[in-house]
């Protein structure tokens, strides 16, 4: 989600897109650079911001939304807390409502429900003018989660078709609160609604890094957003679309490679055969039961296709031929031979464990089992 503020006073891009032409160009460039949604806002909600009247907000954003919508090049969300502004923005071509007040106003829920559009439910403690004065929570994660779920329930009940939840980085939160919510994203994502996360260029990045100029905080924003995505955020709200697109492409490549190598284990346990291994003549003559356990570690196939994996039937056949067709004095040798043959036959095996049981070994006295075991890694 690309930030497109058509405001004179936004904390990082205020005044940058003055004029409809400049804003439309910036929105189209954001789609081109990889944004799925361009989020058009006409009121700054930075800490201490002065509220903007709905009429003024409309004057700022509607021409931009109309022109962007007419291109048909991508999705548009409207970043507003005023139901009447949201309604007009949707009529002008917006597809999603992004409400930093979390759809607290029932009229906002009705507007989204009537238009049949998804909405972003964001958490904010208090009002922008004073929210950073002294924010307090009993438990920030539980409090924010409860608010978001409560609002989501109200919105769904009122007919809003679908929602994104946003913990609201920097909206009435200290740095420790923001970070606790970042760490808690796996919990917030578990409720079935995609989570949006927006830390782009915000003040805490300045405090973490010492960078005082908001427009120079894109590297820190990318770092936080990669962490958010790793914890399950479905979407991030950013100023620097191209930079984020590059970072996410690299993260995708890294993840894809990890999946390639992600190995699993298949175990064959208690394979029973009749063998003639042992140093005594009676053992060779009469034979005895041998039980074999094999554990194979290898990269699991990406497709449901036996040709692309290790066929455990073939492993069993190989073990059977070593136990029944060969004869060794020692179960250590038998164990070793089974392992070597599996490694030769199945190059995909990364790690192998073979255990041979000889439960009727010729021992006096009472015992459960005699085993030999070996592990190979390559
Ligand atoms: N942050 C801002 C505005 N809208 N919406 C959502 N869902 N999540 C956010 O984190 C969020 C938001 C504040 O950032 P910005 O738009 O860059 O600045 P300003 O409010 O000064 O225009």
CSV table of N, CA, C and O in Angstrom, one decimal, residues 235-330:
chain,number,residue,atom,x,y,z
A,235,UNK,N,0.2,-6.9,4.4
A,235,UNK,CA,0.3,-5.7,3.6
A,235,UNK,C,1.1,-4.7,4.5
A,235,UNK,O,0.9,-4.6,5.7
A,236,UNK,N,1.9,-3.9,3.8
A,236,UNK,CA,2.6,-2.8,4.6
A,236,UNK,C,2.3,-1.5,3.8
A,236,UNK,O,2.2,-1.5,2.6
A,237,UNK,N,2.2,-0.4,4.6
A,237,UNK,CA,1.9,0.9,4.1
A,237,UNK,C,3.1,1.7,4.0
A,237,UNK,O,3.7,2.0,5.1
A,238,UNK,N,3.6,2.1,2.8
A,238,UNK,CA,4.9,2.6,2.7
A,238,UNK,C,5.0,3.9,1.8
A,238,UNK,O,4.1,4.1,1.0
A,239,UNK,N,6.0,4.7,2.1
A,239,UNK,CA,6.3,5.8,1.2
A,239,UNK,C,7.1,5.4,0.0
A,239,UNK,O,6.9,5.8,-1.1
A,240,UNK,N,8.2,4.6,0.3
A,240,UNK,CA,9.1,4.2,-0.8
A,240,UNK,C,8.7,2.8,-1.4
A,240,UNK,O,9.2,1.8,-0.9
A,241,UNK,N,7.9,2.9,-2.4
A,241,UNK,CA,7.4,1.6,-3.0
A,241,UNK,C,8.5,0.8,-3.6
A,241,UNK,O,8.7,-0.4,-3.4
A,242,UNK,N,9.3,1.5,-4.4
A,242,UNK,CA,10.4,0.8,-5.2
A,242,UNK,C,11.4,0.1,-4.2
A,242,UNK,O,11.8,-1.0,-4.4
A,243,UNK,N,11.8,0.9,-3.2
A,243,UNK,CA,12.7,0.3,-2.2
A,243,UNK,C,12.1,-0.9,-1.6
A,243,UNK,O,12.8,-2.0,-1.4
A,244,UNK,N,10.9,-0.9,-1.2
A,244,UNK,CA,10.2,-2.0,-0.5
A,244,UNK,C,10.1,-3.2,-1.5
A,244,UNK,O,10.2,-4.3,-1.1
A,245,UNK,N,9.7,-2.8,-2.7
A,245,UNK,CA,9.5,-3.9,-3.7
A,245,UNK,C,10.8,-4.7,-3.9
A,245,UNK,O,10.8,-5.9,-4.0
A,246,UNK,N,11.9,-3.9,-3.9
A,246,UNK,CA,13.2,-4.6,-4.1
A,246,UNK,C,13.5,-5.5,-2.9
A,246,UNK,O,13.9,-6.7,-3.0
A,247,UNK,N,13.3,-4.9,-1.7
A,247,UNK,CA,13.6,-5.7,-0.4
A,247,UNK,C,12.7,-6.9,-0.4
A,247,UNK,O,13.2,-8.0,0.0
A,248,UNK,N,11.4,-6.8,-0.7
A,248,UNK,CA,10.6,-8.0,-0.6
A,248,UNK,C,10.9,-9.0,-1.7
A,248,UNK,O,10.8,-10.2,-1.4
A,249,UNK,N,11.3,-8.6,-2.9
A,249,UNK,CA,11.8,-9.5,-3.9
A,249,UNK,C,13.0,-10.3,-3.4
A,249,UNK,O,13.0,-11.5,-3.6
A,250,UNK,N,13.9,-9.6,-2.7
A,250,UNK,CA,15.1,-10.4,-2.2
A,250,UNK,C,14.6,-11.3,-1.1
A,250,UNK,O,15.1,-12.5,-1.0
A,251,UNK,N,13.8,-10.8,-0.2
A,251,UNK,CA,13.3,-11.7,0.9
A,251,UNK,C,12.6,-13.0,0.3
A,251,UNK,O,12.8,-14.1,0.8
A,252,UNK,N,11.8,-12.7,-0.8
A,252,UNK,CA,11.1,-13.9,-1.4
A,252,UNK,C,12.1,-14.9,-1.9
A,252,UNK,O,11.9,-16.1,-1.8
A,253,UNK,N,13.2,-14.4,-2.6
A,253,UNK,CA,14.2,-15.3,-3.1
A,253,UNK,C,14.9,-16.1,-2.0
A,253,UNK,O,15.1,-17.3,-2.1
A,254,UNK,N,15.1,-15.4,-0.9
A,254,UNK,CA,15.8,-16.1,0.2
A,254,UNK,C,14.8,-17.2,0.8
A,254,UNK,O,15.2,-18.3,1.0
A,255,UNK,N,13.6,-16.8,0.9
A,255,UNK,CA,12.6,-17.8,1.5
A,255,UNK,C,12.4,-19.0,0.6
A,255,UNK,O,12.3,-20.1,1.0
A,256,UNK,N,12.4,-18.7,-0.8
A,256,UNK,CA,12.2,-19.8,-1.7
A,256,UNK,C,13.3,-20.8,-1.6
A,256,UNK,O,13.1,-22.0,-1.6
A,257,UNK,N,14.5,-20.3,-1.4
A,257,UNK,CA,15.6,-21.2,-1.3
A,257,UNK,C,15.6,-22.0,-0.1
A,257,UNK,O,15.9,-23.1,0.0
A,258,UNK,N,15.1,-21.3,1.0
A,258,UNK,CA,15.0,-22.0,2.3
A,258,UNK,C,14.0,-23.2,2.2
A,258,UNK,O,14.2,-24.3,2.6
A,259,UNK,N,12.9,-22.9,1.4
A,259,UNK,CA,11.9,-24.0,1.2
A,259,UNK,C,12.5,-25.1,0.5
A,259,UNK,O,12.2,-26.3,0.8
A,260,UNK,N,13.4,-24.8,-0.5
A,260,UNK,CA,14.0,-25.9,-1.3
A,260,UNK,C,14.8,-26.8,-0.4
A,260,UNK,O,14.8,-28.0,-0.6
A,261,UNK,N,15.4,-26.2,0.6
A,261,UNK,CA,16.3,-27.0,1.5
A,261,UNK,C,15.6,-27.5,2.7
A,261,UNK,O,16.2,-28.3,3.4
A,262,UNK,N,14.4,-27.1,2.9
A,262,UNK,CA,13.7,-27.5,4.1
A,262,UNK,C,13.5,-29.0,4.1
A,262,UNK,O,12.8,-29.5,3.2
A,263,UNK,N,14.2,-29.7,5.0
A,263,UNK,CA,14.1,-31.1,4.9
A,263,UNK,C,13.1,-31.7,6.0
A,263,UNK,O,12.9,-31.1,7.0
A,264,UNK,N,12.6,-32.9,5.7
A,264,UNK,CA,11.8,-33.6,6.6
A,264,UNK,C,12.3,-35.0,6.8
A,264,UNK,O,13.3,-35.4,6.2
A,265,UNK,N,11.6,-35.7,7.7
A,265,UNK,CA,12.1,-37.1,8.0
A,265,UNK,C,11.0,-38.0,7.7
A,265,UNK,O,9.8,-37.8,8.0
A,266,UNK,N,11.4,-39.2,7.1
A,266,UNK,CA,10.5,-40.3,7.0
A,266,UNK,C,11.1,-41.5,7.7
A,266,UNK,O,12.3,-41.7,7.5
A,267,UNK,N,10.3,-42.1,8.5
A,267,UNK,CA,10.8,-43.2,9.3
A,267,UNK,C,10.1,-44.5,9.0
A,267,UNK,O,8.9,-44.5,8.8
A,268,UNK,N,10.9,-45.6,8.8
A,268,UNK,CA,10.3,-46.9,8.6
A,268,UNK,C,10.7,-47.7,9.9
A,268,UNK,O,11.9,-47.8,10.2
A,269,UNK,N,9.7,-48.1,10.7
A,269,UNK,CA,10.0,-48.6,12.0
A,269,UNK,C,9.5,-50.1,12.1
A,269,UNK,O,8.4,-50.4,11.6
A,270,UNK,N,10.3,-50.9,12.7
A,270,UNK,CA,9.9,-52.3,12.9
A,270,UNK,C,9.8,-53.1,11.7
A,270,UNK,O,8.9,-54.0,11.6
A,271,UNK,N,10.7,-52.9,10.7
A,271,UNK,CA,10.7,-53.8,9.5
A,271,UNK,C,11.2,-55.2,10.0
A,271,UNK,O,12.3,-55.3,10.4
A,272,UNK,N,10.3,-56.2,9.8
A,272,UNK,CA,10.7,-57.5,10.4
A,272,UNK,C,11.1,-58.5,9.3
A,272,UNK,O,10.4,-58.6,8.3
A,273,UNK,N,12.2,-59.2,9.5
A,273,UNK,CA,12.7,-60.2,8.5
A,273,UNK,C,13.3,-61.4,9.3
A,273,UNK,O,13.6,-61.3,10.5
A,274,UNK,N,13.5,-62.4,8.5
A,274,UNK,CA,14.2,-63.6,9.0
A,274,UNK,C,15.6,-63.6,8.4
A,274,UNK,O,15.8,-63.6,7.2
A,275,UNK,N,16.7,-63.5,9.3
A,275,UNK,CA,18.0,-63.5,8.8
A,275,UNK,C,18.9,-64.6,9.5
A,275,UNK,O,18.5,-65.2,10.4
A,276,UNK,N,20.1,-64.7,8.9
A,276,UNK,CA,21.0,-65.8,9.4
A,276,UNK,C,22.3,-65.2,9.9
A,276,UNK,O,23.4,-65.8,9.7
A,277,UNK,N,22.3,-64.0,10.5
A,277,UNK,CA,23.5,-63.3,10.9
A,277,UNK,C,23.9,-63.8,12.3
A,277,UNK,O,23.0,-64.0,13.2
A,278,UNK,N,25.2,-64.0,12.6
A,278,UNK,CA,25.6,-64.4,13.9
A,278,UNK,C,26.9,-65.2,13.8
A,278,UNK,O,27.2,-65.8,12.7
A,279,UNK,N,27.6,-65.4,14.9
A,279,UNK,CA,28.8,-66.1,14.9
A,279,UNK,C,28.6,-67.6,15.1
A,279,UNK,O,29.5,-68.4,14.8
A,280,UNK,N,27.4,-68.0,15.7
A,280,UNK,CA,27.2,-69.4,16.0
A,280,UNK,C,26.6,-70.1,14.8
A,280,UNK,O,25.8,-69.5,14.1
A,281,UNK,N,27.0,-71.4,14.7
A,281,UNK,CA,26.5,-72.2,13.6
A,281,UNK,C,25.0,-72.3,13.6
A,281,UNK,O,24.4,-72.3,12.5
A,282,UNK,N,24.4,-72.5,14.8
A,282,UNK,CA,22.9,-72.6,14.9
A,282,UNK,C,22.3,-71.4,14.3
A,282,UNK,O,21.2,-71.5,13.7
A,283,UNK,N,22.9,-70.2,14.5
A,283,UNK,CA,22.3,-69.0,14.0
A,283,UNK,C,22.2,-69.0,12.4
A,283,UNK,O,21.2,-68.7,11.8
A,284,UNK,N,23.3,-69.5,11.8
A,284,UNK,CA,23.3,-69.6,10.4
A,284,UNK,C,22.4,-70.6,9.9
A,284,UNK,O,21.6,-70.4,8.9
A,285,UNK,N,22.3,-71.7,10.6
A,285,UNK,CA,21.4,-72.8,10.2
A,285,UNK,C,19.9,-72.5,10.3
A,285,UNK,O,19.2,-72.6,9.4
A,286,UNK,N,19.6,-72.0,11.5
A,286,UNK,CA,18.1,-71.9,11.8
A,286,UNK,C,17.6,-70.4,11.5
A,286,UNK,O,16.4,-70.2,11.3
A,287,UNK,N,18.5,-69.5,11.6
A,287,UNK,CA,18.1,-68.1,11.5
A,287,UNK,C,17.4,-67.6,12.7
A,287,UNK,O,17.1,-68.3,13.6
A,288,UNK,N,17.0,-66.3,12.6
A,288,UNK,CA,16.3,-65.7,13.8
A,288,UNK,C,15.7,-64.4,13.2
A,288,UNK,O,16.0,-63.9,12.2
A,289,UNK,N,14.8,-63.8,14.0
A,289,UNK,CA,14.2,-62.6,13.6
A,289,UNK,C,15.1,-61.4,13.7
A,289,UNK,O,15.8,-61.3,14.7
A,290,UNK,N,15.1,-60.5,12.7
A,290,UNK,CA,15.8,-59.2,12.8
A,290,UNK,C,14.8,-58.1,12.5
A,290,UNK,O,14.0,-58.3,11.6
A,291,UNK,N,14.9,-57.1,13.3
A,291,UNK,CA,14.0,-55.9,13.1
A,291,UNK,C,14.9,-54.7,12.8
A,291,UNK,O,15.9,-54.5,13.4
A,292,UNK,N,14.4,-53.9,11.8
A,292,UNK,CA,15.2,-52.8,11.3
A,292,UNK,C,14.4,-51.5,11.4
A,292,UNK,O,13.2,-51.5,10.9
A,293,UNK,N,15.0,-50.4,11.9
A,293,UNK,CA,14.4,-49.1,11.9
A,293,UNK,C,15.3,-48.2,11.0
A,293,UNK,O,16.5,-48.2,11.2
A,294,UNK,N,14.6,-47.5,10.1
A,294,UNK,CA,15.4,-46.6,9.2
A,294,UNK,C,14.7,-45.2,9.3
A,294,UNK,O,13.5,-45.1,9.1
A,295,UNK,N,15.5,-44.2,9.5
A,295,UNK,CA,15.0,-42.8,9.5
A,295,UNK,C,15.8,-42.1,8.4
A,295,UNK,O,17.0,-42.0,8.5
A,296,UNK,N,15.1,-41.5,7.4
A,296,UNK,CA,15.7,-40.8,6.3
A,296,UNK,C,15.3,-39.3,6.4
A,296,UNK,O,14.2,-38.9,6.6
A,297,UNK,N,16.3,-38.5,6.3
A,297,UNK,CA,16.1,-37.0,6.3
A,297,UNK,C,16.5,-36.5,4.9
A,297,UNK,O,17.6,-36.8,4.4
A,298,UNK,N,15.5,-35.9,4.3
A,298,UNK,CA,15.7,-35.4,2.9
A,298,UNK,C,14.7,-34.3,2.5
A,298,UNK,O,13.7,-34.1,3.2
A,299,UNK,N,15.1,-33.5,1.5
A,299,UNK,CA,14.1,-32.4,1.2
A,299,UNK,C,12.8,-33.0,0.6
A,299,UNK,O,12.9,-33.8,-0.3
A,300,UNK,N,11.7,-32.6,1.2
A,300,UNK,CA,10.5,-33.2,0.8
A,300,UNK,C,10.1,-32.6,-0.6
A,300,UNK,O,10.5,-31.5,-0.9
A,301,UNK,N,9.4,-33.3,-1.4
A,301,UNK,CA,9.1,-32.9,-2.8
A,301,UNK,C,8.1,-31.7,-2.7
A,301,UNK,O,7.3,-31.6,-1.8
A,302,UNK,N,8.2,-30.8,-3.7
A,302,UNK,CA,7.3,-29.7,-3.8
A,302,UNK,C,6.0,-30.2,-4.4
A,302,UNK,O,5.0,-29.5,-4.3
A,303,UNK,N,6.0,-31.3,-5.1
A,303,UNK,CA,4.8,-31.8,-5.8
A,303,UNK,C,4.4,-33.2,-5.2
A,303,UNK,O,5.3,-33.9,-4.8
A,304,UNK,N,3.2,-33.5,-5.3
A,304,UNK,CA,2.6,-34.7,-4.7
A,304,UNK,C,2.9,-35.8,-5.8
A,304,UNK,O,2.0,-36.3,-6.5
A,305,UNK,N,4.2,-36.2,-5.8
A,305,UNK,CA,4.6,-37.1,-6.9
A,305,UNK,C,5.6,-38.1,-6.4
A,305,UNK,O,6.7,-37.6,-6.0
A,306,UNK,N,5.4,-39.4,-6.4
A,306,UNK,CA,6.3,-40.3,-5.8
A,306,UNK,C,7.6,-40.4,-6.6
A,306,UNK,O,8.7,-40.7,-6.0
A,307,UNK,N,7.6,-39.9,-7.8
A,307,UNK,CA,8.8,-39.9,-8.6
A,307,UNK,C,9.8,-38.9,-8.1
A,307,UNK,O,11.0,-38.9,-8.4
A,308,UNK,N,9.3,-37.9,-7.3
A,308,UNK,CA,10.1,-36.8,-6.8
A,308,UNK,C,10.5,-37.0,-5.4
A,308,UNK,O,11.0,-36.1,-4.7
A,309,UNK,N,10.3,-38.2,-4.8
A,309,UNK,CA,10.6,-38.4,-3.4
A,309,UNK,C,11.4,-39.7,-3.3
A,309,UNK,O,11.8,-40.3,-4.3
A,310,UNK,N,11.6,-40.1,-2.1
A,310,UNK,CA,12.2,-41.4,-1.8
A,310,UNK,C,11.1,-42.4,-1.6
A,310,UNK,O,10.3,-42.2,-0.6
A,311,UNK,N,11.0,-43.4,-2.4
A,311,UNK,CA,9.9,-44.4,-2.3
A,311,UNK,C,10.3,-45.3,-1.2
A,311,UNK,O,11.2,-46.1,-1.2
A,312,UNK,N,9.5,-45.3,-0.1
A,312,UNK,CA,9.9,-46.1,1.1
A,312,UNK,C,9.7,-47.6,0.8
A,312,UNK,O,10.3,-48.4,1.5
A,313,UNK,N,8.9,-47.9,-0.2
A,313,UNK,CA,8.8,-49.3,-0.6
A,313,UNK,C,10.2,-49.8,-1.1
A,313,UNK,O,10.6,-50.9,-0.8
A,314,UNK,N,10.9,-49.0,-1.9
A,314,UNK,CA,12.2,-49.3,-2.4
A,314,UNK,C,13.2,-49.5,-1.3
A,314,UNK,O,14.1,-50.3,-1.3
A,315,UNK,N,13.0,-48.6,-0.2
A,315,UNK,CA,13.9,-48.7,0.9
A,315,UNK,C,13.7,-50.0,1.6
A,315,UNK,O,14.6,-50.7,2.0
A,316,UNK,N,12.4,-50.4,1.8
A,316,UNK,CA,12.1,-51.6,2.5
A,316,UNK,C,12.7,-52.8,1.7
A,316,UNK,O,13.3,-53.8,2.3
A,317,UNK,N,12.6,-52.8,0.4
A,317,UNK,CA,13.1,-53.9,-0.4
A,317,UNK,C,14.6,-54.1,-0.3
A,317,UNK,O,15.1,-55.2,-0.2
A,318,UNK,N,15.2,-52.9,-0.2
A,318,UNK,CA,16.7,-52.9,-0.1
A,318,UNK,C,17.1,-53.5,1.2
A,318,UNK,O,18.0,-54.3,1.3
A,319,UNK,N,16.4,-53.1,2.3
A,319,UNK,CA,16.8,-53.6,3.6
A,319,UNK,C,16.5,-55.1,3.7
A,319,UNK,O,17.3,-55.9,4.2
A,320,UNK,N,15.4,-55.5,3.1
A,320,UNK,CA,15.1,-56.9,3.1
A,320,UNK,C,16.2,-57.7,2.4
A,320,UNK,O,16.6,-58.7,2.9
A,321,UNK,N,16.7,-57.2,1.3
A,321,UNK,CA,17.7,-58.0,0.6
A,321,UNK,C,19.0,-58.1,1.4
A,321,UNK,O,19.6,-59.2,1.4
A,322,UNK,N,19.3,-57.1,2.1
A,322,UNK,CA,20.5,-57.1,2.9
A,322,UNK,C,20.3,-58.1,4.1
A,322,UNK,O,21.2,-58.9,4.4
A,323,UNK,N,19.1,-58.1,4.7
A,323,UNK,CA,18.9,-58.9,5.9
A,323,UNK,C,18.7,-60.4,5.5
A,323,UNK,O,19.3,-61.3,6.2
A,324,UNK,N,18.0,-60.6,4.4
A,324,UNK,CA,17.6,-62.0,4.1
A,324,UNK,C,18.6,-62.7,3.1
A,324,UNK,O,18.8,-63.9,3.2
A,325,UNK,N,19.1,-61.9,2.2
A,325,UNK,CA,20.0,-62.6,1.2
A,325,UNK,C,21.5,-62.6,1.5
A,325,UNK,O,22.2,-63.3,0.9
A,326,UNK,N,21.9,-61.7,2.4
A,326,UNK,CA,23.3,-61.7,2.8
A,326,UNK,C,23.5,-62.4,4.2
A,326,UNK,O,22.5,-62.7,4.8
A,327,UNK,N,24.7,-62.6,4.6
A,327,UNK,CA,25.0,-63.2,5.9
A,327,UNK,C,26.2,-62.6,6.5
A,327,UNK,O,27.3,-62.5,5.8
A,328,UNK,N,26.1,-62.0,7.6
A,328,UNK,CA,27.3,-61.4,8.3
A,328,UNK,C,27.4,-62.0,9.7
A,328,UNK,O,26.4,-62.4,10.3
A,329,UNK,N,28.6,-62.0,10.3
A,329,UNK,CA,28.7,-62.4,11.7
A,329,UNK,C,28.1,-61.4,12.6
A,329,UNK,O,27.5,-61.7,13.7
A,330,UNK,N,28.3,-60.1,12.3
A,330,UNK,CA,28.0,-59.0,13.3
A,330,UNK,C,26.8,-58.2,12.9
A,330,UNK,O,26.7,-57.9,11.7
